């Protein structure tokens, strides 16, 4: 039985079966690349072209991927529970929740499909694949554009984080799907929910630092376990 409000917190694992590489674990991006070379403000200042080549490659990979059954269940949940009873919080920048049809997504780490002017701070949605020029430049002022994502050492958008914290505090149920719970502050949201009385459900093929605190653990791929879990709640 669903207890509302519900918060779903997702990480790279929910998109794994869509073909998007995760960061940690077998085949993870951080096995092959070093975050300090590619995902920090210092790396961007040092070599914007290299950083942009990496993001351009990720845009190309994701452009060839479709949402999977787990993304689609979260759309159903949003539709069936009223808006005040369901909050989707994601660490993913791939846009697959939106592609599946989720309307209200709290994107903690920004979006692969948005660019920000390094001079004016203006944001623009940009879905071009491949990019015509690397690094891309602002069409208004000519300054470098940067990926509109949160890098290591940067703070999250305050409004987005506050909304995620508020929803986690109110939650009666939090479903944590496909995250290694290795990156803060996202990793502390489930514990905040739990401290405030929420039932914690983890969907992940592997154990994580959250597993010991979970009230229910579903060990398997999200595209299998989430639809199965959701069908049980509905039944
Ligand atoms: P990780 O790559 O750290 O973790 C992915 C998790 O998904 C692991 O716990 C896997 O066991 C699990 N997993 C793998 N396949 C799965 C499947 N089919 N179904 C369900 N789970 C599966 O990704 P995140 O936890 O999202 O941040 O990483 C958090 C942040 O670290 C990212 O947003 C990114 C990264 O560095 C920044 O770039 C700021």
mmCIF file of C-alpha atoms and ligand atoms in Angstrom:
data_model
loop_
_atom_site.group_PDB
_atom_site.id
_atom_site.type_symbol
_atom_site.label_atom_id
_atom_site.label_comp_id
_atom_site.label_asym_id
_atom_site.label_seq_id
_atom_site.Cartn_x
_atom_site.Cartn_y
_atom_site.Cartn_z
ATOM 1 C CA UNK A 1 0.000 0.000 0.000
ATOM 2 C CA UNK A 2 1.298 3.382 -1.029
ATOM 3 C CA UNK A 3 1.661 5.852 1.785
ATOM 4 C CA UNK A 4 1.741 9.442 0.605
ATOM 5 C CA UNK A 5 3.471 11.773 0.103
ATOM 6 C CA UNK A 6 5.971 9.745 -1.905
ATOM 7 C CA UNK A 7 9.408 10.882 -3.029
ATOM 8 C CA UNK A 8 11.361 9.012 -5.693
ATOM 9 C CA UNK A 9 15.086 9.682 -5.770
ATOM 10 C CA UNK A 10 16.866 8.421 -8.868
ATOM 11 C CA UNK A 11 20.466 8.010 -9.934
ATOM 12 C CA UNK A 12 22.343 6.771 -12.966
ATOM 13 C CA UNK A 13 21.209 3.167 -12.409
ATOM 14 C CA UNK A 14 17.645 3.931 -13.518
ATOM 15 C CA UNK A 15 18.983 4.793 -16.976
ATOM 16 C CA UNK A 16 21.403 1.844 -17.159
ATOM 17 C CA UNK A 17 18.944 -0.355 -19.032
ATOM 18 C CA UNK A 18 18.325 2.477 -21.476
ATOM 19 C CA UNK A 19 22.009 2.240 -22.376
ATOM 20 C CA UNK A 20 23.329 5.264 -20.460
ATOM 21 C CA UNK A 21 26.582 4.417 -18.658
ATOM 22 C CA UNK A 22 26.642 4.786 -14.862
ATOM 23 C CA UNK A 23 29.523 6.490 -13.034
ATOM 24 C CA UNK A 24 30.652 3.876 -10.545
ATOM 25 C CA UNK A 25 30.841 0.112 -10.697
ATOM 26 C CA UNK A 26 31.594 -2.132 -13.684
ATOM 27 C CA UNK A 27 31.636 -0.125 -16.915
ATOM 28 C CA UNK A 28 31.195 3.115 -14.947
ATOM 29 C CA UNK A 29 32.449 6.389 -16.442
ATOM 30 C CA UNK A 30 34.655 7.133 -13.433
ATOM 31 C CA UNK A 31 36.546 3.880 -14.106
ATOM 32 C CA UNK A 32 37.683 5.256 -17.437
ATOM 33 C CA UNK A 33 37.790 9.020 -16.843
ATOM 34 C CA UNK A 34 38.934 11.155 -13.931
ATOM 35 C CA UNK A 35 36.259 13.511 -12.565
ATOM 36 C CA UNK A 36 38.906 16.134 -11.800
ATOM 37 C CA UNK A 37 39.800 16.296 -15.532
ATOM 38 C CA UNK A 38 36.227 16.609 -16.750
ATOM 39 C CA UNK A 39 33.708 17.577 -14.110
ATOM 40 C CA UNK A 40 35.116 20.462 -12.082
ATOM 41 C CA UNK A 41 35.170 24.243 -12.685
ATOM 42 C CA UNK A 42 38.987 24.078 -12.664
ATOM 43 C CA UNK A 43 38.989 21.494 -15.455
ATOM 44 C CA UNK A 44 36.742 23.763 -17.534
ATOM 45 C CA UNK A 45 39.011 26.783 -17.048
ATOM 46 C CA UNK A 46 42.060 24.660 -17.916
ATOM 47 C CA UNK A 47 40.648 22.974 -21.002
ATOM 48 C CA UNK A 48 37.103 23.928 -22.048
ATOM 49 C CA UNK A 49 37.458 22.012 -25.310
ATOM 50 C CA UNK A 50 38.269 18.737 -23.559
ATOM 51 C CA UNK A 51 35.398 19.170 -21.104
ATOM 52 C CA UNK A 52 32.992 20.023 -23.906
ATOM 53 C CA UNK A 53 34.155 17.045 -25.986
ATOM 54 C CA UNK A 54 33.215 14.804 -23.089
ATOM 55 C CA UNK A 55 29.768 16.390 -22.673
ATOM 56 C CA UNK A 56 29.218 16.379 -26.444
ATOM 57 C CA UNK A 57 29.981 12.649 -26.443
ATOM 58 C CA UNK A 58 27.559 12.068 -23.565
ATOM 59 C CA UNK A 59 24.868 14.039 -25.426
ATOM 60 C CA UNK A 60 25.408 11.766 -28.415
ATOM 61 C CA UNK A 61 25.157 8.610 -26.302
ATOM 62 C CA UNK A 62 21.977 9.758 -24.553
ATOM 63 C CA UNK A 63 20.405 11.015 -27.793
ATOM 64 C CA UNK A 64 20.421 7.388 -28.923
ATOM 65 C CA UNK A 65 18.709 6.132 -25.740
ATOM 66 C CA UNK A 66 15.035 5.806 -24.886
ATOM 67 C CA UNK A 67 13.375 5.834 -21.469
ATOM 68 C CA UNK A 68 12.755 2.385 -20.010
ATOM 69 C CA UNK A 69 9.964 0.784 -17.984
ATOM 70 C CA UNK A 70 11.256 2.286 -14.723
ATOM 71 C CA UNK A 71 11.080 5.837 -16.096
ATOM 72 C CA UNK A 72 7.559 5.093 -17.301
ATOM 73 C CA UNK A 73 6.367 3.855 -13.894
ATOM 74 C CA UNK A 74 7.440 7.170 -12.389
ATOM 75 C CA UNK A 75 5.290 8.960 -14.973
ATOM 76 C CA UNK A 76 2.323 6.805 -13.920
ATOM 77 C CA UNK A 77 3.007 7.566 -10.285
ATOM 78 C CA UNK A 78 3.033 11.283 -11.006
ATOM 79 C CA UNK A 79 -0.243 10.963 -12.864
ATOM 80 C CA UNK A 80 -1.978 8.802 -10.270
ATOM 81 C CA UNK A 81 -0.826 10.448 -7.067
ATOM 82 C CA UNK A 82 -1.708 14.108 -6.874
ATOM 83 C CA UNK A 83 1.068 16.620 -7.345
ATOM 84 C CA UNK A 84 1.409 17.347 -3.637
ATOM 85 C CA UNK A 85 1.729 13.596 -3.054
ATOM 86 C CA UNK A 86 4.556 12.818 -5.427
ATOM 87 C CA UNK A 87 7.963 14.377 -5.964
ATOM 88 C CA UNK A 88 10.587 13.120 -8.361
ATOM 89 C CA UNK A 89 14.142 14.082 -7.468
ATOM 90 C CA UNK A 90 16.939 13.035 -9.796
ATOM 91 C CA UNK A 91 20.699 13.258 -9.877
ATOM 92 C CA UNK A 92 20.610 12.422 -13.566
ATOM 93 C CA UNK A 93 21.270 14.985 -16.249
ATOM 94 C CA UNK A 94 20.189 12.747 -19.134
ATOM 95 C CA UNK A 95 16.626 14.077 -19.465
ATOM 96 C CA UNK A 96 15.102 10.583 -19.743
ATOM 97 C CA UNK A 97 12.506 11.273 -17.041
ATOM 98 C CA UNK A 98 11.227 14.206 -19.078
ATOM 99 C CA UNK A 99 11.437 12.169 -22.290
ATOM 100 C CA UNK A 100 9.245 9.511 -20.635
ATOM 101 C CA UNK A 101 6.689 12.175 -19.736
ATOM 102 C CA UNK A 102 7.464 13.176 -16.135
ATOM 103 C CA UNK A 103 6.442 16.794 -15.773
ATOM 104 C CA UNK A 104 7.825 17.934 -12.433
ATOM 105 C CA UNK A 105 11.404 16.836 -12.037
ATOM 106 C CA UNK A 106 13.739 18.288 -9.434
ATOM 107 C CA UNK A 107 17.079 18.041 -11.223
ATOM 108 C CA UNK A 108 19.725 18.273 -8.543
ATOM 109 C CA UNK A 109 22.665 18.168 -10.956
ATOM 110 C CA UNK A 110 21.312 20.185 -13.882
ATOM 111 C CA UNK A 111 20.786 19.050 -17.462
ATOM 112 C CA UNK A 112 22.860 17.811 -20.383
ATOM 113 C CA UNK A 113 20.403 19.672 -22.609
ATOM 114 C CA UNK A 114 20.947 23.134 -21.209
ATOM 115 C CA UNK A 115 23.891 25.516 -21.620
ATOM 116 C CA UNK A 116 24.842 28.529 -19.553
ATOM 117 C CA UNK A 117 26.723 31.649 -20.645
ATOM 118 C CA UNK A 118 29.884 32.005 -18.557
ATOM 119 C CA UNK A 119 29.627 35.815 -18.773
ATOM 120 C CA UNK A 120 25.937 36.575 -18.403
ATOM 121 C CA UNK A 121 24.729 33.427 -16.652
ATOM 122 C CA UNK A 122 21.831 33.094 -19.101
ATOM 123 C CA UNK A 123 20.549 29.576 -19.699
ATOM 124 C CA UNK A 124 19.455 28.111 -22.991
ATOM 125 C CA UNK A 125 17.985 24.786 -23.798
ATOM 126 C CA UNK A 126 19.995 23.184 -26.586
ATOM 127 C CA UNK A 127 19.336 19.739 -28.056
ATOM 128 C CA UNK A 128 21.733 19.817 -30.987
ATOM 129 C CA UNK A 129 23.617 16.589 -31.567
ATOM 130 C CA UNK A 130 26.340 16.802 -32.671
ATOM 131 C CA UNK A 131 27.358 20.306 -31.640
ATOM 132 C CA UNK A 132 28.516 22.521 -34.491
ATOM 133 C CA UNK A 133 31.385 24.102 -32.582
ATOM 134 C CA UNK A 134 33.307 22.885 -29.559
ATOM 135 C CA UNK A 135 33.497 24.695 -27.241
ATOM 136 C CA UNK A 136 30.182 26.425 -28.063
ATOM 137 C CA UNK A 137 29.890 30.194 -27.640
ATOM 138 C CA UNK A 138 27.047 32.463 -26.574
ATOM 139 C CA UNK A 139 25.184 33.800 -29.608
ATOM 140 C CA UNK A 140 24.523 37.092 -27.761
ATOM 141 C CA UNK A 141 27.913 37.995 -26.330
ATOM 142 C CA UNK A 142 30.420 35.507 -27.761
ATOM 143 C CA UNK A 143 31.571 34.261 -24.344
ATOM 144 C CA UNK A 144 32.099 30.558 -23.714
ATOM 145 C CA UNK A 145 29.044 28.520 -22.904
ATOM 146 C CA UNK A 146 29.316 25.835 -20.256
ATOM 147 C CA UNK A 147 27.213 22.749 -19.633
ATOM 148 C CA UNK A 148 24.388 23.701 -17.265
ATOM 149 C CA UNK A 149 25.318 20.984 -14.810
ATOM 150 C CA UNK A 150 26.668 20.894 -11.288
ATOM 151 C CA UNK A 151 30.340 19.975 -11.130
ATOM 152 C CA UNK A 152 32.289 18.683 -8.182
ATOM 153 C CA UNK A 153 33.081 21.585 -5.873
ATOM 154 C CA UNK A 154 30.008 23.569 -6.981
ATOM 155 C CA UNK A 155 26.856 24.168 -5.007
ATOM 156 C CA UNK A 156 23.481 22.941 -6.137
ATOM 157 C CA UNK A 157 20.734 25.313 -7.241
ATOM 158 C CA UNK A 158 19.287 26.512 -3.941
ATOM 159 C CA UNK A 159 15.623 26.428 -4.904
ATOM 160 C CA UNK A 160 15.894 22.910 -6.318
ATOM 161 C CA UNK A 161 17.742 21.622 -3.272
ATOM 162 C CA UNK A 162 15.328 23.302 -0.858
ATOM 163 C CA UNK A 163 12.365 21.785 -2.656
ATOM 164 C CA UNK A 164 14.014 18.344 -2.516
ATOM 165 C CA UNK A 165 14.747 18.726 1.192
ATOM 166 C CA UNK A 166 11.207 19.895 1.968
ATOM 167 C CA UNK A 167 9.689 16.978 0.034
ATOM 168 C CA UNK A 168 12.032 14.501 1.761
ATOM 169 C CA UNK A 169 11.038 15.847 5.180
ATOM 170 C CA UNK A 170 7.336 15.446 4.410
ATOM 171 C CA UNK A 171 7.627 12.056 2.739
ATOM 172 C CA UNK A 172 5.901 9.004 4.171
ATOM 173 C CA UNK A 173 7.620 6.835 1.592
ATOM 174 C CA UNK A 174 10.894 7.311 -0.247
ATOM 175 C CA UNK A 175 11.914 5.055 -3.114
ATOM 176 C CA UNK A 176 15.599 5.259 -3.928
ATOM 177 C CA UNK A 177 16.358 3.900 -7.372
ATOM 178 C CA UNK A 178 19.738 3.239 -8.950
ATOM 179 C CA UNK A 179 22.050 5.424 -6.947
ATOM 180 C CA UNK A 180 25.279 4.466 -5.218
ATOM 181 C CA UNK A 181 24.465 7.135 -2.592
ATOM 182 C CA UNK A 182 28.058 8.292 -2.841
ATOM 183 C CA UNK A 183 27.507 11.978 -3.617
ATOM 184 C CA UNK A 184 26.212 14.604 -1.230
ATOM 185 C CA UNK A 185 23.836 16.246 -0.626
ATOM 186 C CA UNK A 186 21.646 13.827 -2.642
ATOM 187 C CA UNK A 187 22.795 10.864 -0.564
ATOM 188 C CA UNK A 188 21.527 12.391 2.661
ATOM 189 C CA UNK A 189 17.937 12.946 1.422
ATOM 190 C CA UNK A 190 16.825 9.349 2.106
ATOM 191 C CA UNK A 191 18.245 9.516 5.620
ATOM 192 C CA UNK A 192 16.453 12.795 6.215
ATOM 193 C CA UNK A 193 13.214 11.195 5.065
ATOM 194 C CA UNK A 194 13.805 8.168 7.254
ATOM 195 C CA UNK A 195 14.530 10.318 10.322
ATOM 196 C CA UNK A 196 11.214 12.039 9.729
ATOM 197 C CA UNK A 197 9.340 8.766 9.675
ATOM 198 C CA UNK A 198 9.349 7.766 6.003
ATOM 199 C CA UNK A 199 9.460 4.160 4.884
ATOM 200 C CA UNK A 200 12.604 3.681 2.808
ATOM 201 C CA UNK A 201 12.649 1.408 -0.225
ATOM 202 C CA UNK A 202 15.807 0.773 -2.204
ATOM 203 C CA UNK A 203 15.914 -0.594 -5.742
ATOM 204 C CA UNK A 204 19.442 -1.489 -6.765
ATOM 205 C CA UNK A 205 21.147 -4.697 -7.879
ATOM 206 C CA UNK A 206 23.997 -3.947 -5.466
ATOM 207 C CA UNK A 207 24.340 -3.056 -1.831
ATOM 208 C CA UNK A 208 24.849 0.640 -1.049
ATOM 209 C CA UNK A 209 25.524 2.660 2.102
ATOM 210 C CA UNK A 210 21.739 3.161 2.322
ATOM 211 C CA UNK A 211 20.863 -0.518 2.263
ATOM 212 C CA UNK A 212 21.178 -0.998 6.008
ATOM 213 C CA UNK A 213 18.641 1.774 6.635
ATOM 214 C CA UNK A 214 16.153 0.584 4.034
ATOM 215 C CA UNK A 215 12.879 -0.960 5.199
ATOM 216 C CA UNK A 216 12.595 -2.837 1.934
ATOM 217 C CA UNK A 217 15.349 -3.703 -0.523
ATOM 218 C CA UNK A 218 14.619 -4.868 -4.054
ATOM 219 C CA UNK A 219 17.800 -6.311 -5.476
ATOM 220 C CA UNK A 220 17.567 -6.177 -9.221
ATOM 221 C CA UNK A 221 17.428 -3.889 -12.227
ATOM 222 C CA UNK A 222 15.093 -0.915 -11.922
ATOM 223 C CA UNK A 223 13.224 -1.676 -15.161
ATOM 224 C CA UNK A 224 12.169 -5.023 -13.661
ATOM 225 C CA UNK A 225 11.823 -4.249 -9.956
ATOM 226 C CA UNK A 226 10.046 -0.900 -10.091
ATOM 227 C CA UNK A 227 7.186 -2.028 -12.382
ATOM 228 C CA UNK A 228 6.790 -5.172 -10.250
ATOM 229 C CA UNK A 229 6.701 -3.144 -7.021
ATOM 230 C CA UNK A 230 4.263 -0.623 -8.489
ATOM 231 C CA UNK A 231 1.933 -3.395 -9.720
ATOM 232 C CA UNK A 232 1.860 -4.826 -6.187
ATOM 233 C CA UNK A 233 0.918 -1.438 -4.717
ATOM 234 C CA UNK A 234 -1.845 -0.990 -7.250
ATOM 235 C CA UNK A 235 -3.137 -4.528 -6.692
HETATM 236 P P1 LIG B 1 26.571 5.815 -9.703
HETATM 237 O O1 LIG B 1 27.178 5.406 -10.996
HETATM 238 O O2 LIG B 1 27.457 6.246 -8.605
HETATM 239 O O3 LIG B 1 25.689 4.622 -9.153
HETATM 240 C C1 LIG B 1 24.819 3.915 -9.979
HETATM 241 C C2 LIG B 1 24.068 2.925 -9.130
HETATM 242 O O4 LIG B 1 23.107 2.262 -9.950
HETATM 243 C C3 LIG B 1 24.938 1.831 -8.497
HETATM 244 O O5 LIG B 1 24.628 1.709 -7.125
HETATM 245 C C4 LIG B 1 24.539 0.568 -9.259
HETATM 246 O O6 LIG B 1 24.566 -0.599 -8.425
HETATM 247 C C5 LIG B 1 23.120 0.896 -9.655
HETATM 248 N N1 LIG B 1 22.638 0.200 -10.853
HETATM 249 C C6 LIG B 1 23.339 -0.289 -11.905
HETATM 250 N N2 LIG B 1 22.520 -0.836 -12.808
HETATM 251 C C7 LIG B 1 21.258 -0.686 -12.338
HETATM 252 C C8 LIG B 1 19.959 -1.042 -12.817
HETATM 253 N N3 LIG B 1 19.798 -1.655 -13.978
HETATM 254 N N4 LIG B 1 18.893 -0.703 -12.051
HETATM 255 C C9 LIG B 1 19.046 -0.082 -10.864
HETATM 256 N N5 LIG B 1 20.243 0.276 -10.370
HETATM 257 C C10 LIG B 1 21.332 -0.016 -11.089
HETATM 258 O O7 LIG B 1 25.471 6.929 -10.068
HETATM 259 P P2 LIG B 1 24.808 8.006 -9.110
HETATM 260 O O8 LIG B 1 24.546 7.445 -7.773
HETATM 261 O O9 LIG B 1 23.677 8.590 -9.858
HETATM 262 O O10 LIG B 1 27.372 13.659 -10.274
HETATM 263 O O11 LIG B 1 25.967 9.067 -9.012
HETATM 264 C C11 LIG B 1 25.724 10.252 -8.327
HETATM 265 C C12 LIG B 1 26.490 11.373 -8.964
HETATM 266 O O12 LIG B 1 27.864 11.022 -9.079
HETATM 267 C C13 LIG B 1 26.090 11.687 -10.386
HETATM 268 O O13 LIG B 1 24.952 12.516 -10.478
HETATM 269 C C14 LIG B 1 27.297 12.379 -10.902
HETATM 270 C C15 LIG B 1 28.339 11.411 -10.402
HETATM 271 O O14 LIG B 1 29.616 11.868 -10.283
HETATM 272 C C16 LIG B 1 28.009 14.693 -10.844
HETATM 273 O O15 LIG B 1 28.516 14.625 -11.951
HETATM 274 C C17 LIG B 1 27.992 15.920 -10.004
#
